[in-house]
Amino acid sequence: MNALRVLKDSYRTYFERCLKIRNKEAQIVPFITNEAQDRLIKIIEDWKAAEPEESKRRSLYIIILKARQLGFSTATEAVFFHDLNFSFNKVAMIVSFDEDSAVTINDMSDRFYKYLPQVIKPKRRPSRGKGILMENPRFDDSKEISKDNDPGLQNKFLVETAKNLNAGSSYTINYLHISELAKWDKPEETMTSIMQSVPDYGAITIVESTAKGMNFFSELWDNAERGNNNFVPLFVAWFENPRYRAPYTGFELTPYERDIQDTYKLDLDQLQWRRNTMKDKLNGDESLFKQEYPCNAMEAFLTTGTPVFNNEIVIKRIRELELNPIGERGNLKYMGDKERKITFVPDERGWLTVFKHPEPGKHYISGNDVAQGVEGGDFDAAPILDNATLEQVATFHGHLDVDLYAEELYKLGMYYNKALLGTEVNFNPGTVLQLEKMNYPRLYMRQNMNTISKDVQNSFGWHTSMTNRNAIISELVEYVREHTHLIKDVWFLKECLKFVKNKQGRPEAMPGEHDDRVLAYAITLAIRGQQSTSTPKEQPSIKDLPLDLQEDYTKASPDMKKYLADKWGLKVG
């Protein structure tokens, strides 16, 4: 009995003693987990430990972004098989992306069952489809349950494919494995259907996939990283597999290889395996290697479309900022009834992130992208830069009504020493009109030519046209490449990674992504010519004068003092 308790309480003991797998050498061996699989198992163990009572345990959702051949399917099926082995009336469902992978998973589960020790092997009823029905085939439900008429565990281990859009709709699924979601034909439709079968308590859902560009899986992963859903994100890089290494042949490292060697502490044998795999299995395509065997979560998705920015530089800067986070979130508030002083108030859910507060005498610029309505579309975005150094000092990002956005821009501009605001007017000039009504002192001025009178008219606000759009994006590309260290906003950089050239060569956000931060930053750089770049020199005081001049000034009459102060540019009072 104690031995059974150990098997029930320890996944790893159960795997090693009870389950058999087919290894790379085609041998049938005990299942011993690797480090990557242990990371998954720990998440599940911690979840169970946090609430021992299953009926009170909120369902667990895990999403895994992985390199190939790390064994997550094996670990997931083993966890599900273990839990079914020690429970009643449960359903586990594995949904694979195609028939071949479904057959592989079915063979794995059959192998698990075949080699189970007899003392814990449940009764099995034949199944017309794939999977295992842990039920007594001789059970007669017309008779009372007894030792001789035992129904068995009444558990189901089912294997489906994503081709079945209604998979799982007739079950309550206690254990759900979504395999290679990035390869599914209709992921959103199928997932929406199947997830309704997962109960709110006591269930485990594991979604795992290698990347395949920007799609439903990448969106699900991004939302997990941002905390916008309940999935626990787990990324495992290729070099975490101890088998991925080959004897070093003495080649000279490329700049990228030196970068990942330094960043991830890779040895030369690992880099040799990387080169071999690229050459032998991926036709030398480095972008495909990053997709199939990523070093980090970001580069895994970056194979769809032609990138506009230098992704390697952008990713490196993102890593730096994520390792050493900077900035404080909050909002700008009016303080006092008479002076209307504007003060920064920290707030974790604020729209504004400040990297540097304004400094006296400095000149700031901000291009403002305006959302196309509160419902849908892009967001309101406004980066703030020091116009002398082009260092980013803050960023605003939200989704507000026109008048409320104008109010926030007014406070933002005034807070940053009456910054130059270049507010886009393409879709809705209401924000600029509102700023004019508020008498904001420094708005970007553009020139328009009247096609009839040929007169040049000045108008407030920035207008993005077919003529200037490519130019301002090109300028931003150069800025990102040459001055990456001046950028502080991680989410702007992540938006850069998803800003690509479409089939017609037009730079734009990938389908389903946003480009508000990118365009706002481009406008910010484009308007800087209408703002001063110099920082006024500190005025000298009387104490800075030579002693004889100090004496002359002291003895002078009030009118003469005023004359001398103006002449010498003195700071008095």
PDB file of N, CA, C and O in Angstrom, residues 326-371:
ATOM      1  N   ILE A 326      13.410  49.379 -16.427  1.00  0.00           N
ATOM      2  CA  ILE A 326      13.457  50.786 -16.042  1.00  0.00           C
ATOM      3  C   ILE A 326      12.091  51.405 -16.272  1.00  0.00           C
ATOM      4  O   ILE A 326      11.263  50.863 -16.997  1.00  0.00           O
ATOM      5  N   GLY A 327      11.866  52.549 -15.656  1.00  0.00           N
ATOM      6  CA  GLY A 327      10.620  53.269 -15.867  1.00  0.00           C
ATOM      7  C   GLY A 327       9.618  53.043 -14.751  1.00  0.00           C
ATOM      8  O   GLY A 327       9.636  52.017 -14.069  1.00  0.00           O
ATOM      9  N   GLU A 328       8.740  54.019 -14.593  1.00  0.00           N
ATOM     10  CA  GLU A 328       7.697  53.966 -13.579  1.00  0.00           C
ATOM     11  C   GLU A 328       6.376  54.354 -14.220  1.00  0.00           C
ATOM     12  O   GLU A 328       6.273  55.380 -14.882  1.00  0.00           O
ATOM     13  N   ARG A 329       5.359  53.521 -14.031  1.00  0.00           N
ATOM     14  CA  ARG A 329       4.055  53.790 -14.621  1.00  0.00           C
ATOM     15  C   ARG A 329       3.233  54.685 -13.715  1.00  0.00           C
ATOM     16  O   ARG A 329       3.348  54.652 -12.492  1.00  0.00           O
ATOM     17  N   GLY A 330       2.397  55.481 -14.343  1.00  0.00           N
ATOM     18  CA  GLY A 330       1.536  56.352 -13.561  1.00  0.00           C
ATOM     19  C   GLY A 330       0.712  57.244 -14.468  1.00  0.00           C
ATOM     20  O   GLY A 330       0.575  56.998 -15.675  1.00  0.00           O
ATOM     21  N   ASN A 331       0.166  58.318 -13.901  1.00  0.00           N
ATOM     22  CA  ASN A 331      -0.621  59.292 -14.643  1.00  0.00           C
ATOM     23  C   ASN A 331      -0.243  60.699 -14.199  1.00  0.00           C
ATOM     24  O   ASN A 331       0.308  60.888 -13.108  1.00  0.00           O
ATOM     25  N   LEU A 332      -0.530  61.673 -15.046  1.00  0.00           N
ATOM     26  CA  LEU A 332      -0.311  63.073 -14.703  1.00  0.00           C
ATOM     27  C   LEU A 332      -1.607  63.652 -14.161  1.00  0.00           C
ATOM     28  O   LEU A 332      -2.680  63.469 -14.755  1.00  0.00           O
ATOM     29  N   LYS A 333      -1.512  64.344 -13.036  1.00  0.00           N
ATOM     30  CA  LYS A 333      -2.683  64.903 -12.371  1.00  0.00           C
ATOM     31  C   LYS A 333      -2.491  66.402 -12.127  1.00  0.00           C
ATOM     32  O   LYS A 333      -1.378  66.872 -11.924  1.00  0.00           O
ATOM     33  N   TYR A 334      -3.611  67.148 -12.153  1.00  0.00           N
ATOM     34  CA  TYR A 334      -3.586  68.552 -11.762  1.00  0.00           C
ATOM     35  C   TYR A 334      -3.595  68.634 -10.238  1.00  0.00           C
ATOM     36  O   TYR A 334      -4.395  67.971  -9.574  1.00  0.00           O
ATOM     37  N   MET A 335      -2.732  69.440  -9.691  1.00  0.00           N
ATOM     38  CA  MET A 335      -2.657  69.627  -8.242  1.00  0.00           C
ATOM     39  C   MET A 335      -2.902  71.109  -7.930  1.00  0.00           C
ATOM     40  O   MET A 335      -2.199  71.976  -8.454  1.00  0.00           O
ATOM     41  N   GLY A 336      -3.886  71.410  -7.086  1.00  0.00           N
ATOM     42  CA  GLY A 336      -4.186  72.786  -6.721  1.00  0.00           C
ATOM     43  C   GLY A 336      -5.183  73.405  -7.664  1.00  0.00           C
ATOM     44  O   GLY A 336      -5.207  73.100  -8.859  1.00  0.00           O
ATOM     45  N   ASP A 337      -6.037  74.277  -7.157  1.00  0.00           N
ATOM     46  CA  ASP A 337      -7.092  74.887  -7.957  1.00  0.00           C
ATOM     47  C   ASP A 337      -6.608  76.071  -8.762  1.00  0.00           C
ATOM     48  O   ASP A 337      -7.061  76.321  -9.881  1.00  0.00           O
ATOM     49  N   LYS A 338      -5.680  76.867  -8.206  1.00  0.00           N
ATOM     50  CA  LYS A 338      -5.271  78.107  -8.845  1.00  0.00           C
ATOM     51  C   LYS A 338      -4.135  77.890  -9.840  1.00  0.00           C
ATOM     52  O   LYS A 338      -4.227  78.255 -11.009  1.00  0.00           O
ATOM     53  N   GLU A 339      -3.050  77.279  -9.383  1.00  0.00           N
ATOM     54  CA  GLU A 339      -1.870  77.135 -10.239  1.00  0.00           C
ATOM     55  C   GLU A 339      -2.021  76.035 -11.282  1.00  0.00           C
ATOM     56  O   GLU A 339      -1.366  76.055 -12.301  1.00  0.00           O
ATOM     57  N   ARG A 340      -2.899  75.068 -11.004  1.00  0.00           N
ATOM     58  CA  ARG A 340      -3.065  73.926 -11.910  1.00  0.00           C
ATOM     59  C   ARG A 340      -1.723  73.261 -12.201  1.00  0.00           C
ATOM     60  O   ARG A 340      -1.395  72.923 -13.343  1.00  0.00           O
ATOM     61  N   LYS A 341      -0.930  73.086 -11.167  1.00  0.00           N
ATOM     62  CA  LYS A 341       0.362  72.424 -11.322  1.00  0.00           C
ATOM     63  C   LYS A 341       0.149  70.960 -11.697  1.00  0.00           C
ATOM     64  O   LYS A 341      -0.735  70.287 -11.177  1.00  0.00           O
ATOM     65  N   ILE A 342       0.975  70.469 -12.619  1.00  0.00           N
ATOM     66  CA  ILE A 342       0.842  69.089 -13.098  1.00  0.00           C
ATOM     67  C   ILE A 342       1.890  68.225 -12.412  1.00  0.00           C
ATOM     68  O   ILE A 342       3.084  68.543 -12.443  1.00  0.00           O
ATOM     69  N   THR A 343       1.442  67.141 -11.808  1.00  0.00           N
ATOM     70  CA  THR A 343       2.320  66.261 -11.039  1.00  0.00           C
ATOM     71  C   THR A 343       2.152  64.815 -11.502  1.00  0.00           C
ATOM     72  O   THR A 343       1.054  64.388 -11.861  1.00  0.00           O
ATOM     73  N   PHE A 344       3.247  64.070 -11.499  1.00  0.00           N
ATOM     74  CA  PHE A 344       3.220  62.638 -11.832  1.00  0.00           C
ATOM     75  C   PHE A 344       2.812  61.842 -10.602  1.00  0.00           C
ATOM     76  O   PHE A 344       3.395  61.991  -9.525  1.00  0.00           O
ATOM     77  N   VAL A 345       1.791  61.006 -10.755  1.00  0.00           N
ATOM     78  CA  VAL A 345       1.301  60.172  -9.650  1.00  0.00           C
ATOM     79  C   VAL A 345       1.491  58.703 -10.042  1.00  0.00           C
ATOM     80  O   VAL A 345       0.895  58.243 -11.014  1.00  0.00           O
ATOM     81  N   PRO A 346       2.333  57.945  -9.327  1.00  0.00           N
ATOM     82  CA  PRO A 346       2.556  56.531  -9.666  1.00  0.00           C
ATOM     83  C   PRO A 346       1.263  55.722  -9.639  1.00  0.00           C
ATOM     84  O   PRO A 346       0.420  55.907  -8.760  1.00  0.00           O
ATOM     85  N   ASP A 347       1.117  54.844 -10.604  1.00  0.00           N
ATOM     86  CA  ASP A 347      -0.052  53.976 -10.706  1.00  0.00           C
ATOM     87  C   ASP A 347       0.329  52.818 -11.624  1.00  0.00           C
ATOM     88  O   ASP A 347       0.658  53.036 -12.791  1.00  0.00           O
ATOM     89  N   GLU A 348       0.304  51.597 -11.116  1.00  0.00           N
ATOM     90  CA  GLU A 348       0.730  50.428 -11.896  1.00  0.00           C
ATOM     91  C   GLU A 348      -0.103  50.245 -13.155  1.00  0.00           C
ATOM     92  O   GLU A 348       0.325  49.603 -14.106  1.00  0.00           O
ATOM     93  N   ARG A 349      -1.314  50.791 -13.176  1.00  0.00           N
ATOM     94  CA  ARG A 349      -2.178  50.670 -14.358  1.00  0.00           C
ATOM     95  C   ARG A 349      -2.236  51.968 -15.149  1.00  0.00           C
ATOM     96  O   ARG A 349      -3.103  52.137 -16.002  1.00  0.00           O
ATOM     97  N   GLY A 350      -1.311  52.875 -14.880  1.00  0.00           N
ATOM     98  CA  GLY A 350      -1.314  54.168 -15.545  1.00  0.00           C
ATOM     99  C   GLY A 350      -0.999  54.068 -17.024  1.00  0.00           C
ATOM    100  O   GLY A 350      -0.431  53.090 -17.510  1.00  0.00           O
ATOM    101  N   TRP A 351      -1.344  55.128 -17.759  1.00  0.00           N
ATOM    102  CA  TRP A 351      -1.104  55.164 -19.203  1.00  0.00           C
ATOM    103  C   TRP A 351       0.307  55.634 -19.539  1.00  0.00           C
ATOM    104  O   TRP A 351       0.797  55.399 -20.632  1.00  0.00           O
ATOM    105  N   LEU A 352       0.932  56.319 -18.604  1.00  0.00           N
ATOM    106  CA  LEU A 352       2.233  56.929 -18.868  1.00  0.00           C
ATOM    107  C   LEU A 352       3.339  56.148 -18.166  1.00  0.00           C
ATOM    108  O   LEU A 352       3.198  55.782 -16.999  1.00  0.00           O
ATOM    109  N   THR A 353       4.428  55.888 -18.889  1.00  0.00           N
ATOM    110  CA  THR A 353       5.626  55.314 -18.285  1.00  0.00           C
ATOM    111  C   THR A 353       6.745  56.337 -18.412  1.00  0.00           C
ATOM    112  O   THR A 353       7.075  56.765 -19.521  1.00  0.00           O
ATOM    113  N   VAL A 354       7.302  56.734 -17.277  1.00  0.00           N
ATOM    114  CA  VAL A 354       8.361  57.748 -17.252  1.00  0.00           C
ATOM    115  C   VAL A 354       9.705  57.074 -17.024  1.00  0.00           C
ATOM    116  O   VAL A 354       9.878  56.314 -16.070  1.00  0.00           O
ATOM    117  N   PHE A 355      10.635  57.352 -17.928  1.00  0.00           N
ATOM    118  CA  PHE A 355      12.002  56.858 -17.789  1.00  0.00           C
ATOM    119  C   PHE A 355      12.909  57.938 -17.199  1.00  0.00           C
ATOM    120  O   PHE A 355      13.844  57.640 -16.470  1.00  0.00           O
ATOM    121  N   LYS A 356      12.614  59.196 -17.547  1.00  0.00           N
ATOM    122  CA  LYS A 356      13.316  60.349 -16.985  1.00  0.00           C
ATOM    123  C   LYS A 356      12.312  61.487 -16.845  1.00  0.00           C
ATOM    124  O   LYS A 356      11.598  61.801 -17.807  1.00  0.00           O
ATOM    125  N   HIS A 357      12.269  62.081 -15.685  1.00  0.00           N
ATOM    126  CA  HIS A 357      11.386  63.225 -15.506  1.00  0.00           C
ATOM    127  C   HIS A 357      12.013  64.447 -16.179  1.00  0.00           C
ATOM    128  O   HIS A 357      13.220  64.475 -16.436  1.00  0.00           O
ATOM    129  N   PRO A 358      11.215  65.471 -16.507  1.00  0.00           N
ATOM    130  CA  PRO A 358      11.739  66.634 -17.231  1.00  0.00           C
ATOM    131  C   PRO A 358      12.820  67.370 -16.449  1.00  0.00           C
ATOM    132  O   PRO A 358      12.765  67.452 -15.221  1.00  0.00           O
ATOM    133  N   GLU A 359      13.789  67.895 -17.191  1.00  0.00           N
ATOM    134  CA  GLU A 359      14.868  68.679 -16.596  1.00  0.00           C
ATOM    135  C   GLU A 359      14.745  70.126 -17.061  1.00  0.00           C
ATOM    136  O   GLU A 359      14.421  70.382 -18.223  1.00  0.00           O
ATOM    137  N   PRO A 360      14.989  71.080 -16.168  1.00  0.00           N
ATOM    138  CA  PRO A 360      14.854  72.504 -16.533  1.00  0.00           C
ATOM    139  C   PRO A 360      15.709  72.851 -17.739  1.00  0.00           C
ATOM    140  O   PRO A 360      16.855  72.425 -17.862  1.00  0.00           O
ATOM    141  N   GLY A 361      15.117  73.618 -18.653  1.00  0.00           N
ATOM    142  CA  GLY A 361      15.853  74.108 -19.807  1.00  0.00           C
ATOM    143  C   GLY A 361      15.921  73.152 -20.974  1.00  0.00           C
ATOM    144  O   GLY A 361      16.348  73.536 -22.069  1.00  0.00           O
ATOM    145  N   LYS A 362      15.493  71.918 -20.803  1.00  0.00           N
ATOM    146  CA  LYS A 362      15.565  70.957 -21.908  1.00  0.00           C
ATOM    147  C   LYS A 362      14.320  71.041 -22.775  1.00  0.00           C
ATOM    148  O   LYS A 362      13.241  71.402 -22.318  1.00  0.00           O
ATOM    149  N   HIS A 363      14.492  70.681 -24.043  1.00  0.00           N
ATOM    150  CA  HIS A 363      13.405  70.762 -25.014  1.00  0.00           C
ATOM    151  C   HIS A 363      12.998  69.345 -25.423  1.00  0.00           C
ATOM    152  O   HIS A 363      13.849  68.521 -25.777  1.00  0.00           O
ATOM    153  N   TYR A 364      11.685  69.088 -25.423  1.00  0.00           N
ATOM    154  CA  TYR A 364      11.182  67.745 -25.674  1.00  0.00           C
ATOM    155  C   TYR A 364      10.219  67.740 -26.858  1.00  0.00           C
ATOM    156  O   TYR A 364       9.605  68.766 -27.200  1.00  0.00           O
ATOM    157  N   ILE A 365      10.097  66.580 -27.493  1.00  0.00           N
ATOM    158  CA  ILE A 365       9.222  66.402 -28.654  1.00  0.00           C
ATOM    159  C   ILE A 365       8.398  65.144 -28.476  1.00  0.00           C
ATOM    160  O   ILE A 365       8.820  64.176 -27.831  1.00  0.00           O
ATOM    161  N   SER A 366       7.192  65.153 -29.069  1.00  0.00           N
ATOM    162  CA  SER A 366       6.331  63.970 -28.979  1.00  0.00           C
ATOM    163  C   SER A 366       5.416  63.896 -30.192  1.00  0.00           C
ATOM    164  O   SER A 366       4.612  64.798 -30.439  1.00  0.00           O
ATOM    165  N   GLY A 367       5.531  62.825 -30.972  1.00  0.00           N
ATOM    166  CA  GLY A 367       4.582  62.528 -32.043  1.00  0.00           C
ATOM    167  C   GLY A 367       3.447  61.722 -31.464  1.00  0.00           C
ATOM    168  O   GLY A 367       3.666  60.825 -30.648  1.00  0.00           O
ATOM    169  N   ASN A 368       2.214  62.034 -31.900  1.00  0.00           N
ATOM    170  CA  ASN A 368       1.039  61.427 -31.260  1.00  0.00           C
ATOM    171  C   ASN A 368       0.185  60.682 -32.270  1.00  0.00           C
ATOM    172  O   ASN A 368      -0.431  61.305 -33.143  1.00  0.00           O
ATOM    173  N   ASP A 369       0.157  59.354 -32.176  1.00  0.00           N
ATOM    174  CA  ASP A 369      -0.722  58.548 -33.014  1.00  0.00           C
ATOM    175  C   ASP A 369      -2.093  58.523 -32.344  1.00  0.00           C
ATOM    176  O   ASP A 369      -2.195  58.311 -31.127  1.00  0.00           O
ATOM    177  N   VAL A 370      -3.147  58.735 -33.116  1.00  0.00           N
ATOM    178  CA  VAL A 370      -4.502  58.813 -32.564  1.00  0.00           C
ATOM    179  C   VAL A 370      -5.276  57.569 -32.964  1.00  0.00           C
ATOM    180  O   VAL A 370      -5.327  57.199 -34.148  1.00  0.00           O
ATOM    181  N   ALA A 371      -5.890  56.900 -31.976  1.00  0.00           N
ATOM    182  CA  ALA A 371      -6.658  55.683 -32.240  1.00  0.00           C
ATOM    183  C   ALA A 371      -7.833  55.994 -33.154  1.00  0.00           C
ATOM    184  O   ALA A 371      -8.432  57.075 -33.089  1.00  0.00           O
TER     185      ALA A 371
END
